[in-house]
Structure formats: structure tokens, C-alpha cells
Short mmCIF file of C-alpha atoms and ligand atoms in Angstrom, two decimals:
data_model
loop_
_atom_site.label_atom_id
_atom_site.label_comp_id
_atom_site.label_asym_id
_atom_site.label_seq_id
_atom_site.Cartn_x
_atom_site.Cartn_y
_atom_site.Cartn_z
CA UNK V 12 -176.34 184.56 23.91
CA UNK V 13 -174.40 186.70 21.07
CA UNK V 14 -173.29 190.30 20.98
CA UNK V 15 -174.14 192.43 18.30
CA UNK V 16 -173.23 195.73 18.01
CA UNK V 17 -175.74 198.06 16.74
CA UNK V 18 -175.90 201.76 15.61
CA UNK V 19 -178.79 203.52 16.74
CA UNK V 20 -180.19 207.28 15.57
CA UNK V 21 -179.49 209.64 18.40
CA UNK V 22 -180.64 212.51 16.89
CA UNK V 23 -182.24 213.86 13.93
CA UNK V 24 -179.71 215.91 11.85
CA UNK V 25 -180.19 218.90 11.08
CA UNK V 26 -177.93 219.89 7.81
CA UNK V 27 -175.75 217.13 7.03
CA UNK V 28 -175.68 214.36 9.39
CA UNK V 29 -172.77 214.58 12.09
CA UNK V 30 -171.26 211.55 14.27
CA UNK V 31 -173.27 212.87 16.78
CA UNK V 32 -176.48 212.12 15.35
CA UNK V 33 -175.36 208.25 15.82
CA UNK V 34 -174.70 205.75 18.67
CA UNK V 35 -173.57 202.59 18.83
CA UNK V 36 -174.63 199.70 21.33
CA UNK V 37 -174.02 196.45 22.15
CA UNK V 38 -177.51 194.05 22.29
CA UNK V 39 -177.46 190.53 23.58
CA UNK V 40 -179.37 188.13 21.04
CA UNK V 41 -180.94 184.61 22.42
CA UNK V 42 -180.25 181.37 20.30
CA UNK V 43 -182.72 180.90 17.49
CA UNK V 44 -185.65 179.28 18.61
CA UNK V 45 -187.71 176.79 16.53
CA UNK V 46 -188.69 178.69 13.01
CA UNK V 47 -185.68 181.05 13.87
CA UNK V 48 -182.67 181.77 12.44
CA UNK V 49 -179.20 183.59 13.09
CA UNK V 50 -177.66 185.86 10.19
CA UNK V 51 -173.96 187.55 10.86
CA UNK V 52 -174.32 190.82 8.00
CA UNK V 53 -170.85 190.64 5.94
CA UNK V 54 -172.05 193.74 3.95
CA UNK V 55 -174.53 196.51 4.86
CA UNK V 56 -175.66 199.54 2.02
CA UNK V 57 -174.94 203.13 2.87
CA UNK V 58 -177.55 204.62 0.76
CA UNK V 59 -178.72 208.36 0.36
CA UNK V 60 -182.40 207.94 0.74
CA UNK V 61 -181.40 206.94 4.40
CA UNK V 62 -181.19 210.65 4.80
CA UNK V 63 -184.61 211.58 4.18
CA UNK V 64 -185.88 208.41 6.66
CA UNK V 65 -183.83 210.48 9.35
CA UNK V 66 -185.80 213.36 9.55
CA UNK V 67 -189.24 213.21 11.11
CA UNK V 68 -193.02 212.78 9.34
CA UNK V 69 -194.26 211.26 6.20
CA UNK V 70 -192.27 210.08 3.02
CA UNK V 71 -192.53 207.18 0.52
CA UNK V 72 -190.80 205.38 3.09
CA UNK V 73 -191.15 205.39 7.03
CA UNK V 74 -188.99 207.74 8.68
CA UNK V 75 -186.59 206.05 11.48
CA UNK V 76 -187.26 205.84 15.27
CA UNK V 77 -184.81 207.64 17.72
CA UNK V 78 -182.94 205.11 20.06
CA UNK V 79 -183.65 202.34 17.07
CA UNK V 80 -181.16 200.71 14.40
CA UNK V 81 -180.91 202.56 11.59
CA UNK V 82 -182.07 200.01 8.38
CA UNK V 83 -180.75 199.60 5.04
CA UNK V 84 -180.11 196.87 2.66
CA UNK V 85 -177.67 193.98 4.02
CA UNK V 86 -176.37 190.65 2.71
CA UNK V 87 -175.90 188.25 5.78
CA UNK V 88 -174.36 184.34 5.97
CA UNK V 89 -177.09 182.32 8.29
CA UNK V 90 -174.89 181.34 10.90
CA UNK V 91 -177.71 178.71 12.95
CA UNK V 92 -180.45 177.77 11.63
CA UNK V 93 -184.17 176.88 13.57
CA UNK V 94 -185.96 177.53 10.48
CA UNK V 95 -186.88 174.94 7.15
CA UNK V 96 -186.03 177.02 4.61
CA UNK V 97 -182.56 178.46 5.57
CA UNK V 98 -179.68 176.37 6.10
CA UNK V 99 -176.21 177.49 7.87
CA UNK V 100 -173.95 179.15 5.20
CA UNK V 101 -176.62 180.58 2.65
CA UNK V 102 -176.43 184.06 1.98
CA UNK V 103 -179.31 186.18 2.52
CA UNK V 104 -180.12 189.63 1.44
CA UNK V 105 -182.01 191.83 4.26
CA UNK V 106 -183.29 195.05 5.28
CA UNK V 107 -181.87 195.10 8.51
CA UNK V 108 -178.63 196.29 8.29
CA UNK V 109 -176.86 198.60 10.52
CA UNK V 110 -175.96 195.76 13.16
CA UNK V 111 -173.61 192.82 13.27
CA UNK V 112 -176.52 189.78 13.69
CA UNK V 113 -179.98 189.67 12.95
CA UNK V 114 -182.47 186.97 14.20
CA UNK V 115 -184.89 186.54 11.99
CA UNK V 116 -188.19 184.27 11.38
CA UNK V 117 -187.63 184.86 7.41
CA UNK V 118 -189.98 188.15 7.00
CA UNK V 119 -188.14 189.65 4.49
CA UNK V 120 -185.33 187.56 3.89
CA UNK V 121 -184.29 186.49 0.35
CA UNK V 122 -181.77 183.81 -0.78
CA UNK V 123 -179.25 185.16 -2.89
CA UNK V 124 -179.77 183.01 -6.79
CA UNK V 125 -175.75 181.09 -7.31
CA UNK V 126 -174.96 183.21 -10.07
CA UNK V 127 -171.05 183.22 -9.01
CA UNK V 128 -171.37 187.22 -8.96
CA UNK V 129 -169.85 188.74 -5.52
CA UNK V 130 -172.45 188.59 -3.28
CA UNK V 131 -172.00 192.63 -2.61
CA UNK V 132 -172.95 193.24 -6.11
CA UNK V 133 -176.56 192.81 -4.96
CA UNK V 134 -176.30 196.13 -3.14
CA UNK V 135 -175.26 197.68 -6.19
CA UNK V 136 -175.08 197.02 -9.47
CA UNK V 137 -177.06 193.58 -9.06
CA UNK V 138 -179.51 195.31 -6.30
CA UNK V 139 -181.52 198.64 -5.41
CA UNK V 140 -179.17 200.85 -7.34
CA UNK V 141 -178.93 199.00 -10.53
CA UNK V 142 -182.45 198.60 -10.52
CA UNK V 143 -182.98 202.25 -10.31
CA UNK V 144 -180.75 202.75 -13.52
CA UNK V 145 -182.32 200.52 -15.38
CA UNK V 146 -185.89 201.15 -15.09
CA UNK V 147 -185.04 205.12 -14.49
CA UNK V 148 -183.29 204.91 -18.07
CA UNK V 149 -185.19 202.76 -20.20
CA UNK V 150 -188.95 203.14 -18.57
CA UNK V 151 -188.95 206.45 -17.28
CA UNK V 152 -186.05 208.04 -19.95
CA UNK V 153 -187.69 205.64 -22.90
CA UNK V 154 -184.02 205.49 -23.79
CA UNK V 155 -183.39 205.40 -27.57
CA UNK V 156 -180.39 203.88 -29.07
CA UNK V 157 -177.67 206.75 -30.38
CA UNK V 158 -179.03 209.03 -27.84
CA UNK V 159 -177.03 211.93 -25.82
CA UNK V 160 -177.10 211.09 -22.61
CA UNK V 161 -176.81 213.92 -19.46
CA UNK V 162 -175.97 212.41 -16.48
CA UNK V 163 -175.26 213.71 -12.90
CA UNK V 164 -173.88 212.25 -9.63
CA UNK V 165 -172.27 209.77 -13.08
CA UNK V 166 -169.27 208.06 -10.13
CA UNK V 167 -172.07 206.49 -7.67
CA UNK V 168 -173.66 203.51 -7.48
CA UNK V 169 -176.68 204.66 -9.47
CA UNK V 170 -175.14 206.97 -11.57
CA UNK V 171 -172.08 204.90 -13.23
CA UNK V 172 -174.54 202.10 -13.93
CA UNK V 173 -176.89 204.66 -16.05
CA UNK V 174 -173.47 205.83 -17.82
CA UNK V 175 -172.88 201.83 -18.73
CA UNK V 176 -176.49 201.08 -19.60
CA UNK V 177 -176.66 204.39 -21.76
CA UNK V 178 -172.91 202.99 -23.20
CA UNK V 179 -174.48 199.54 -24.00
CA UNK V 180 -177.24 201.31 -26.18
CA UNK V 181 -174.84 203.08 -28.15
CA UNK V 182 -175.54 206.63 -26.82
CA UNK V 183 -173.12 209.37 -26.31
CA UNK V 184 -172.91 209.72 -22.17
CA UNK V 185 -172.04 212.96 -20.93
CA UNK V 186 -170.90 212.44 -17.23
CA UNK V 187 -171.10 214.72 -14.34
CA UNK V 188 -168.94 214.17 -10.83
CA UNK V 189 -167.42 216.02 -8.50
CA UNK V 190 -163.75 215.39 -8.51
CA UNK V 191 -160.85 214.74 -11.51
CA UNK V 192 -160.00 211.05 -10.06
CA UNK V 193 -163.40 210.30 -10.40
CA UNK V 194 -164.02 211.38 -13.79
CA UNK V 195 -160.82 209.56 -14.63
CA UNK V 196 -162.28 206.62 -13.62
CA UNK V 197 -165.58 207.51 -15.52
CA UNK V 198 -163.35 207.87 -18.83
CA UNK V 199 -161.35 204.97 -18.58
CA UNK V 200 -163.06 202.22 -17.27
CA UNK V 201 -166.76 203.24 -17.29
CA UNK V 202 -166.32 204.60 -21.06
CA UNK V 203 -168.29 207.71 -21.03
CA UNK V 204 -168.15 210.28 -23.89
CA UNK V 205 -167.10 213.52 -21.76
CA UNK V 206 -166.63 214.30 -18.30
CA UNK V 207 -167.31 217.62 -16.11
CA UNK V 208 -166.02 218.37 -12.79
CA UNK V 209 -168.88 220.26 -11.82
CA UNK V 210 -166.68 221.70 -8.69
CA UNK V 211 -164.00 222.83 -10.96
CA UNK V 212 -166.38 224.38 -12.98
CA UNK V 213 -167.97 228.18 -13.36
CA UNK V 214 -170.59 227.68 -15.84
CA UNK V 215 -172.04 224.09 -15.93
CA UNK V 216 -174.26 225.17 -18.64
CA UNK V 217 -171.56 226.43 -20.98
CA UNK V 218 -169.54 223.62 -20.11
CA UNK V 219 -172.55 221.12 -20.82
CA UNK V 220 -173.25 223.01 -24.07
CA UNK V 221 -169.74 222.78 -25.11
CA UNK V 222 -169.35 218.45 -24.06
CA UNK V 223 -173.01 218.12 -26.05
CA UNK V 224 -172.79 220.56 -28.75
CA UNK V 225 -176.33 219.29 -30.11
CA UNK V 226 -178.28 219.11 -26.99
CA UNK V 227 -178.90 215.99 -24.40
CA UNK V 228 -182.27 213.59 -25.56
CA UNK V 229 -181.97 212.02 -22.01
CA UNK V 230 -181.06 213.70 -18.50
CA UNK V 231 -180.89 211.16 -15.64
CA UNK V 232 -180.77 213.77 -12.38
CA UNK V 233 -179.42 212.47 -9.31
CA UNK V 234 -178.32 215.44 -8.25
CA UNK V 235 -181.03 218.10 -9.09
CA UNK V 236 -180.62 222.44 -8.31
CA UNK V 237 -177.63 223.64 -11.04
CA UNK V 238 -177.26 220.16 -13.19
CA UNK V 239 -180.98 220.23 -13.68
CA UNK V 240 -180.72 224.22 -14.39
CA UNK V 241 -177.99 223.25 -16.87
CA UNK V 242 -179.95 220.38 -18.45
CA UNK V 243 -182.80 222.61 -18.98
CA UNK V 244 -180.80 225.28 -21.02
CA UNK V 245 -179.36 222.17 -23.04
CA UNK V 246 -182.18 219.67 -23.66
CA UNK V 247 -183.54 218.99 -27.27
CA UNK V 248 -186.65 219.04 -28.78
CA UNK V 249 -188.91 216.15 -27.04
CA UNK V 250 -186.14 215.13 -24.38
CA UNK V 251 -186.44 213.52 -21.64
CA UNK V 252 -185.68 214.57 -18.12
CA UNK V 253 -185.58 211.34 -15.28
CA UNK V 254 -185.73 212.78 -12.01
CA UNK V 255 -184.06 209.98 -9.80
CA UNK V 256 -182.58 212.08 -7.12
CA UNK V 257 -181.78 215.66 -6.11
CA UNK V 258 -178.85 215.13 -3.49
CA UNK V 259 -177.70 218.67 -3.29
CA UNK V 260 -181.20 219.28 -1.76
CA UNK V 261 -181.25 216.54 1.36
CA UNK V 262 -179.60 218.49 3.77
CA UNK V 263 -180.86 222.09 3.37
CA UNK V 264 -182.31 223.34 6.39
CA UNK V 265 -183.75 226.19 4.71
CA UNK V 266 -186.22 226.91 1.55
CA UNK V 267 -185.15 224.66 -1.71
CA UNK V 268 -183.70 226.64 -4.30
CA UNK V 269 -185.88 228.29 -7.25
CA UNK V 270 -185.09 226.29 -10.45
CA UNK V 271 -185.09 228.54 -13.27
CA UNK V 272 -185.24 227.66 -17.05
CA UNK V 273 -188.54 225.71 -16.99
CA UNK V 274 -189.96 227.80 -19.90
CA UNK V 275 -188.06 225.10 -21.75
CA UNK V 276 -190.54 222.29 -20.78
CA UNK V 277 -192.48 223.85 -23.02
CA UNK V 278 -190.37 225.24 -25.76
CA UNK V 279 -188.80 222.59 -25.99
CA UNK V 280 -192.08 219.91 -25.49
CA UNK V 281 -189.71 218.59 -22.46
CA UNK V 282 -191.03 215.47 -20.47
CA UNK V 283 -190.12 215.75 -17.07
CA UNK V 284 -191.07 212.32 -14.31
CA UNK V 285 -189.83 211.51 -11.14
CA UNK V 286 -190.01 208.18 -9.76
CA UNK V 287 -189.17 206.01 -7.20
CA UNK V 288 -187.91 202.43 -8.13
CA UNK V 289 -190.03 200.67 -5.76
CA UNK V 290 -192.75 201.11 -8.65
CA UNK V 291 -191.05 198.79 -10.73
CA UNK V 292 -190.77 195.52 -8.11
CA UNK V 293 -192.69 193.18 -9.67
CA UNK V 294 -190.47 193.80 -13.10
CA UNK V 295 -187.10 193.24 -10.99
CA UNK V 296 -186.71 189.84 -12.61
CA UNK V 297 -186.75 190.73 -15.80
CA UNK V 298 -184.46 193.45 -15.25
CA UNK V 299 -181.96 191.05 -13.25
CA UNK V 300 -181.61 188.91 -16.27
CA UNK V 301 -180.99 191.49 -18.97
CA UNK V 302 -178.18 192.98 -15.89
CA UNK V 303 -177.24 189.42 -15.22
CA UNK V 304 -176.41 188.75 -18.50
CA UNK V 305 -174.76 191.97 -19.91
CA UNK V 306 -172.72 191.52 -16.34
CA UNK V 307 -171.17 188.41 -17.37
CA UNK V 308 -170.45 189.30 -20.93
CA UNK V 309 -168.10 191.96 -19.38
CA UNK V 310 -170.31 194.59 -20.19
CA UNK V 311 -170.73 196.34 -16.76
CA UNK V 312 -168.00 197.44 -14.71
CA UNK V 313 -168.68 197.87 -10.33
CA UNK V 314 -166.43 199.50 -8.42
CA UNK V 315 -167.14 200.00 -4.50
CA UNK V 316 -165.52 202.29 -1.92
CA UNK V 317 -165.46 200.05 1.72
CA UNK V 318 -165.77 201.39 5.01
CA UNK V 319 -164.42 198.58 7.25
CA UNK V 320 -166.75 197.70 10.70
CA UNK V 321 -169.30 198.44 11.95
CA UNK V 322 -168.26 201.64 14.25
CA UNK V 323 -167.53 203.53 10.53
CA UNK V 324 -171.00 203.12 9.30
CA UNK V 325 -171.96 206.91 10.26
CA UNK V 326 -168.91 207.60 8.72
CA UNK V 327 -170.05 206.37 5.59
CA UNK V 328 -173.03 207.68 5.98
CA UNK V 329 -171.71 211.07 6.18
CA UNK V 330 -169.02 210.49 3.51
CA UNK V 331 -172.20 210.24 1.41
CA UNK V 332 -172.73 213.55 1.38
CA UNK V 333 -169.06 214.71 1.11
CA UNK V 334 -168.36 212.60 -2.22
CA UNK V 335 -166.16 210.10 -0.27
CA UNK V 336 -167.79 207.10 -2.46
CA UNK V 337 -166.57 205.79 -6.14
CA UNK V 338 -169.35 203.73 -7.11
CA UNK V 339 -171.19 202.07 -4.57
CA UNK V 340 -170.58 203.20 -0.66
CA UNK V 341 -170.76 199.99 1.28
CA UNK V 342 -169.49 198.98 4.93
CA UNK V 343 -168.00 195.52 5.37
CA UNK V 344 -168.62 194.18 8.37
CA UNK V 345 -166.78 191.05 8.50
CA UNK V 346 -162.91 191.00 7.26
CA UNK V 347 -163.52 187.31 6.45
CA UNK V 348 -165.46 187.72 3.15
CA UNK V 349 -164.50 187.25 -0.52
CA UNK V 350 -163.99 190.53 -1.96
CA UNK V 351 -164.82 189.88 -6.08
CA UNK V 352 -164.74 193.32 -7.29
CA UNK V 353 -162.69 196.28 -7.25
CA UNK V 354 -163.03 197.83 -4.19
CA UNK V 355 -161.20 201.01 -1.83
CA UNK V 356 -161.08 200.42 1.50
CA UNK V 357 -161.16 203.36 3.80
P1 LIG Q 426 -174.12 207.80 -4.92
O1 LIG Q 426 -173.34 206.54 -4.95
O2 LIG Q 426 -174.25 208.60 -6.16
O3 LIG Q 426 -173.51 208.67 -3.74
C1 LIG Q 426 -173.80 210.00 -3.55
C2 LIG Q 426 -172.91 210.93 -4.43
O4 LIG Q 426 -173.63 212.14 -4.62
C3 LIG Q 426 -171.62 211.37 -3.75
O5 LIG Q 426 -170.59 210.44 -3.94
C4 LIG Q 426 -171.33 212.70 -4.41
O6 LIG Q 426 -170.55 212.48 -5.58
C5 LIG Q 426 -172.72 213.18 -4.84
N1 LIG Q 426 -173.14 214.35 -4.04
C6 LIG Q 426 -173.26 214.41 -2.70
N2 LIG Q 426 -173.67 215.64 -2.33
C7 LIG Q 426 -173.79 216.37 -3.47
C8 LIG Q 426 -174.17 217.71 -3.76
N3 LIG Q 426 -174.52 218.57 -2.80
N4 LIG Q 426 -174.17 218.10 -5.06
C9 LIG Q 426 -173.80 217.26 -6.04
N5 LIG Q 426 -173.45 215.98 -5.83
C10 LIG Q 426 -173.44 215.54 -4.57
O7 LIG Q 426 -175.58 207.47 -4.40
P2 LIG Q 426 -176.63 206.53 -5.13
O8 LIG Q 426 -176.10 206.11 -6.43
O9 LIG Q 426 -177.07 205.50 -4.17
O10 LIG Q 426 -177.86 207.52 -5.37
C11 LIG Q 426 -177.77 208.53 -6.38
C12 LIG Q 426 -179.07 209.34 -6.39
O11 LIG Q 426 -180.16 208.49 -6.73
C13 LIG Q 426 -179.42 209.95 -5.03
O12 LIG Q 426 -179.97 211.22 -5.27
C14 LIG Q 426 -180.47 209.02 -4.49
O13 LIG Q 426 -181.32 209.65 -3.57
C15 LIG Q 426 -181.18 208.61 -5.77
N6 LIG Q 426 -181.87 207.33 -5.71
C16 LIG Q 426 -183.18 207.33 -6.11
C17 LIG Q 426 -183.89 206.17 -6.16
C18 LIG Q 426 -185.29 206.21 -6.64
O14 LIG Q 426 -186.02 205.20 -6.52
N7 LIG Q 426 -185.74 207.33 -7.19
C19 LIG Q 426 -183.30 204.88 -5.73
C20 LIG Q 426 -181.88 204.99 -5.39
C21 LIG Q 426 -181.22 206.18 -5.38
P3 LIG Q 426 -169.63 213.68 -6.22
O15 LIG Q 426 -168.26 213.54 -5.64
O16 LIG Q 426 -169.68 213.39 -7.67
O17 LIG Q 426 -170.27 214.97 -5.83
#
């Protein structure tokens, strides 16, 4: 028998989620049997589409259970193998984080490719997120070289790999976050054009007009409300607006907020798409080796903020929503493992 802690959704939140809204439990796993194996999770994803799979009814994905692990991304070691095609020590990459081990028949189950990148990277820039940037700015954005580039929530996971990719096609990236450390970090080491603090800031239109004096080709909203108010005022003929995300909107209780400015979709021949990445799966190899290859020429910086065990995971969760995360918001779940990137552990 082995103990694996687990944390279950207590309740559904209702505004942002609160510790509350979590529990955690200890669950006694049986040995593997035959076609079985035994996976201890090093790394789980804290991700903010988890928020929308806490509230009740029908999304793109399914919404969780009450009294059931929460699930997310994960990369796992198999620790005892039953099964042919996993061997003790490969690392896997899972949906079924939020818990220490996982026994598992393979369903779902990947092998991570020896590419000597940190295996946390394929929660990030190497995983969901990066995928998201990529297809969200060169599908959905049709991302042309020189453009100016508009985007928001710029210092997460999704965000500061858009910057990088924009940065790579020679655009001029105009970055959005919400504190001066991160847009430090944005300016020195992800290489954007301009930074705003959109806290520290009264008019985020003005201040947009004034960091992209002749209008944004490509907006990449992960944020949505004001940012995509301010895009709208700032766009140019025939831009291009990529609706990834509109965080400021996932824990409003009450009606969304009117977005005004949208005569400009048409005054300005806008194109406006939102999209969900899962639409690109069966591209994700392609992708992977562009990423893959621009990652080991240097070309794309990661930087993660860590939660450490498993009892912080709401934490993280709810840190989410506060702006607790530079780059991508992981928990580390086992104090043993190689840490290869540049990481802040909370
Ligand atoms: P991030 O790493 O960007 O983390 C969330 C960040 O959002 C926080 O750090 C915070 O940064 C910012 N934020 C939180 N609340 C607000 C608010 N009310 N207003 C403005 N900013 C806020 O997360 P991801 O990179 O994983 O995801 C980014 C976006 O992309 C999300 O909207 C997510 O839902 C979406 N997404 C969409 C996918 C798709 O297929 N369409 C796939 C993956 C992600 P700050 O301090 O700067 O405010």
C-alpha cells in the first residue's frame, strides 16, 4: 500500500477561489497489478482554465466533481512498473495532477522525448502554454514579421512566450503586466519593446497609444475587459485581435462587463477569433520542433514561480488570480528533482 495525498474540490467558489473551497486527503493506493503502473508527480500545472472547470455545467472542458481530485497537467517518474511500455525511472507527462501518486494502466500517459530540456518545461514553455502562444500568434494572429505586437497578461506562462515568439519575428512587443518587477523582468530578459503597469496606470489607452504611437497589427488578449477596450481604440487598419483568455472575467459573480469601442471592428476592418488550443493537437509536433529548436539556440527564455508540496497547491491556485506567478505557476511536489530553469520558490 502507498499514501498519497490528494486535494479534493470542497466547494464551488464563488468569486475567487478561497482555501476553503479545497481539501486535502490522504488515499491508500494498492501495488500495480499486471498492465499497471506507479507514477510519484514531481511537478503538477496550476493553470487558469482550472477555474472555469470549478464551477458547475457545460464548457469546452468537463467541469470538476465535488469530493474528487482536482486535474491538471503533471509530469511524474514511474516509480514500479506492471506495464510493457513503461519502465521505472521514465518520466511521464499526465493529466492527473493534484495528488502525490497516480496508478495508471497508460490511458493518457505520454513519455517525455530526451531532449535534455527540464522536464517542467513541458508544462510551460515546451507544453499547453507554449502551444497556446504559438498557434494563438502565428495561426490565429497570422503574425507578420515587423509587426506591433499588443500583448496582455505579457509575465505568465502564455503571455511571455507570445512576447518571445513576437521578438523572434522581429516585431515591436508592447507588454502589459501588473506589477514594476515584472515588467522589469519583461524588459530585460524577455526583450520586449515597452512595458505598462496596467495597475499603476489611469488611462491604459493613452498609455498604449503613447508605447505604440502607430497602432498595434496584432493583440494577443489574455486578459480581456480594459486591455481589450484599449486595444480596440489602438488597433490598425486590418489588425488582428487573438482572443486567448479574458482572466479579469473568471471570477465575476455578477453580469460581464459591456466592452465598448467595437465600432472599430469595422472602421478599422478588425479581425477578431477566439480559440482554444486544443484545436490545434494534431499540429503539436510541428510546433514542438520549431519551439524545440529556437529553445536550444537560446532564443526563449522560461522562468517559473514554485509553490513547494502538495498542501500549497490551492495556494497556487489562488495566487493565480492575485498575480503571485512570473512566468509559469507550477507546484513541485518532490524536493528531490533537478531544477534546470530559473525558478522562485514560494
Ligand atoms: P498566467 O501565467 O498568465 O497567470 C495568470 C496571470 O494573469 C497572473 O499572474 C496575473 O498577472 C494575471 N491576472 C490575474 N487576474 C487578473 C485580472 N483580474 N486582470 C488582469 N490580469 C490578471 O496564466 P497562463 O499563461 O496559463 O494563461 C494566460 C491566459 O491564457 C489565461 O486567460 C488563460 O485562461 C488563457 N489560456 C487560454 C488557452 C486557450 O486555449 N485559449 C490555453 C491556455 C491559457 P499580472 O500580475 O500581470 O496581473
Amino acid at each position: 500500500m502507498i499514501e498519497s495525498k490528494e486535494i479534493l474540490l470542497k466547494s464551488r467558489p464563488k468569486g475567487p477561489p478561497r482555501p476553503e473551497d479545497f481539501a486535502i486527503v490522504t488515499r491508500e493506493l494498492s501495488e500495480p497489478a499486471d498492465g499497471e503502473f506507479l507514477i510519484r508527480n514531481i511537478w503538477m500545472s496550476v493553470d487558469p482554465y482550472m477555474r472555469g472547470r470549478m464551477r458547475a455545467g457545460k464548457s469546452y472542458v468537463a467541469p470538476f466533481e465535488l469530493g474528487e481530485p482536482l486535474q491538471g497537467g503533471a509530469v511524474g517518474e514511474v516509480m514500479h512498473s506492471r506495464h510493457p511500455d513503461f519502465e521505472e525511472g521514465q518520466l511521464v507527462l499526465h493529466d492527473k495532477g493534484w495528488r502525490e501518486f497516480l496508478l495508471s494502466d497508460g490511458a493518457g500517459v505520454t513519455r517525455l522525448p530526451p531532449t535534455g530540456a527540464p522536464s517542467e518545461l513541458y508544462l510551460g514553455l515546451l507544453g499547453m502554454p507554449g502551444m497556446t502562444a504559438y498557434f494563438g500568434l502565428f495561426d490565429v494572429g497570422a503574425l507578420q514579421d515587423g509587426d506591433t505586437v499588443f500583448v496582455s497578461g505579457a509575465a505568465g506562462a502564455v503571455g511571455s512566450t507570445v512576447c518571445q515568439l513576437a521578438k523572434i519575428k522581429s516585431c515591436r512587443v508592447v507588454a502589459s503586466c501588473g506589477s514594476d518587477e515584472k515588467a522589469k523582468w519583461l524588459t530585460q530578459d524577455i526583450g520586449v519593446d515597452a512595458v505598462i503597469n496596467y495597475r499603476d496606470c489611469e488611462d491604459l489607452g493613452a498609455a498604449l497609444a503613447a508605447a505604440a504611437p502607430d497602432g498595434v497589427d496584432v493583440f494577443f488578449d489574455n486578459v480581456g475587459g480594459e486591455h481589450l477596450e484599449a486595444a480596440l481604440l489602438n488597433m490598425r487598419q486590418f489588425g488582428r485581435i487573438v482572443e486567448c483568455g479574458m482572466i479579469s472575467e473568471y471570477n465575476l459573480t455578477g453580469e460581464p462587463p459591456v466592452i465598448r469601442y467595437l465600432i472599430n471592428t469595422i472602421i478599422k476592418q478588425l479581425k477578431i477569433e477566439g480559440f482554444i488550443v486544443g484545436r490545434y493537437q494534431a499540429r503539436w509536433p510541428e510546433a514542438m520542433k520549431v519551439m524545440m529548436e529556437w529553445y536550444h539556440q537560446g532564443l526563449l527564455n522560461s522562468r517559473s514561480t514554485v509553490y513547494e508540496g502538495i498542501e500549497r497547491a490551492p495556494e497556487a491556485m489562488i495566487g493565480l488570480f492575485e498575480g503571485h506567478n512570473t512566468g509559469k505557476m507550477l507546484v513541485n511536489l518532490c524536493s528531490q528533482s533537478n531544477l534546470g530553469i530559473e525558478v522562485e520558490f514560494i
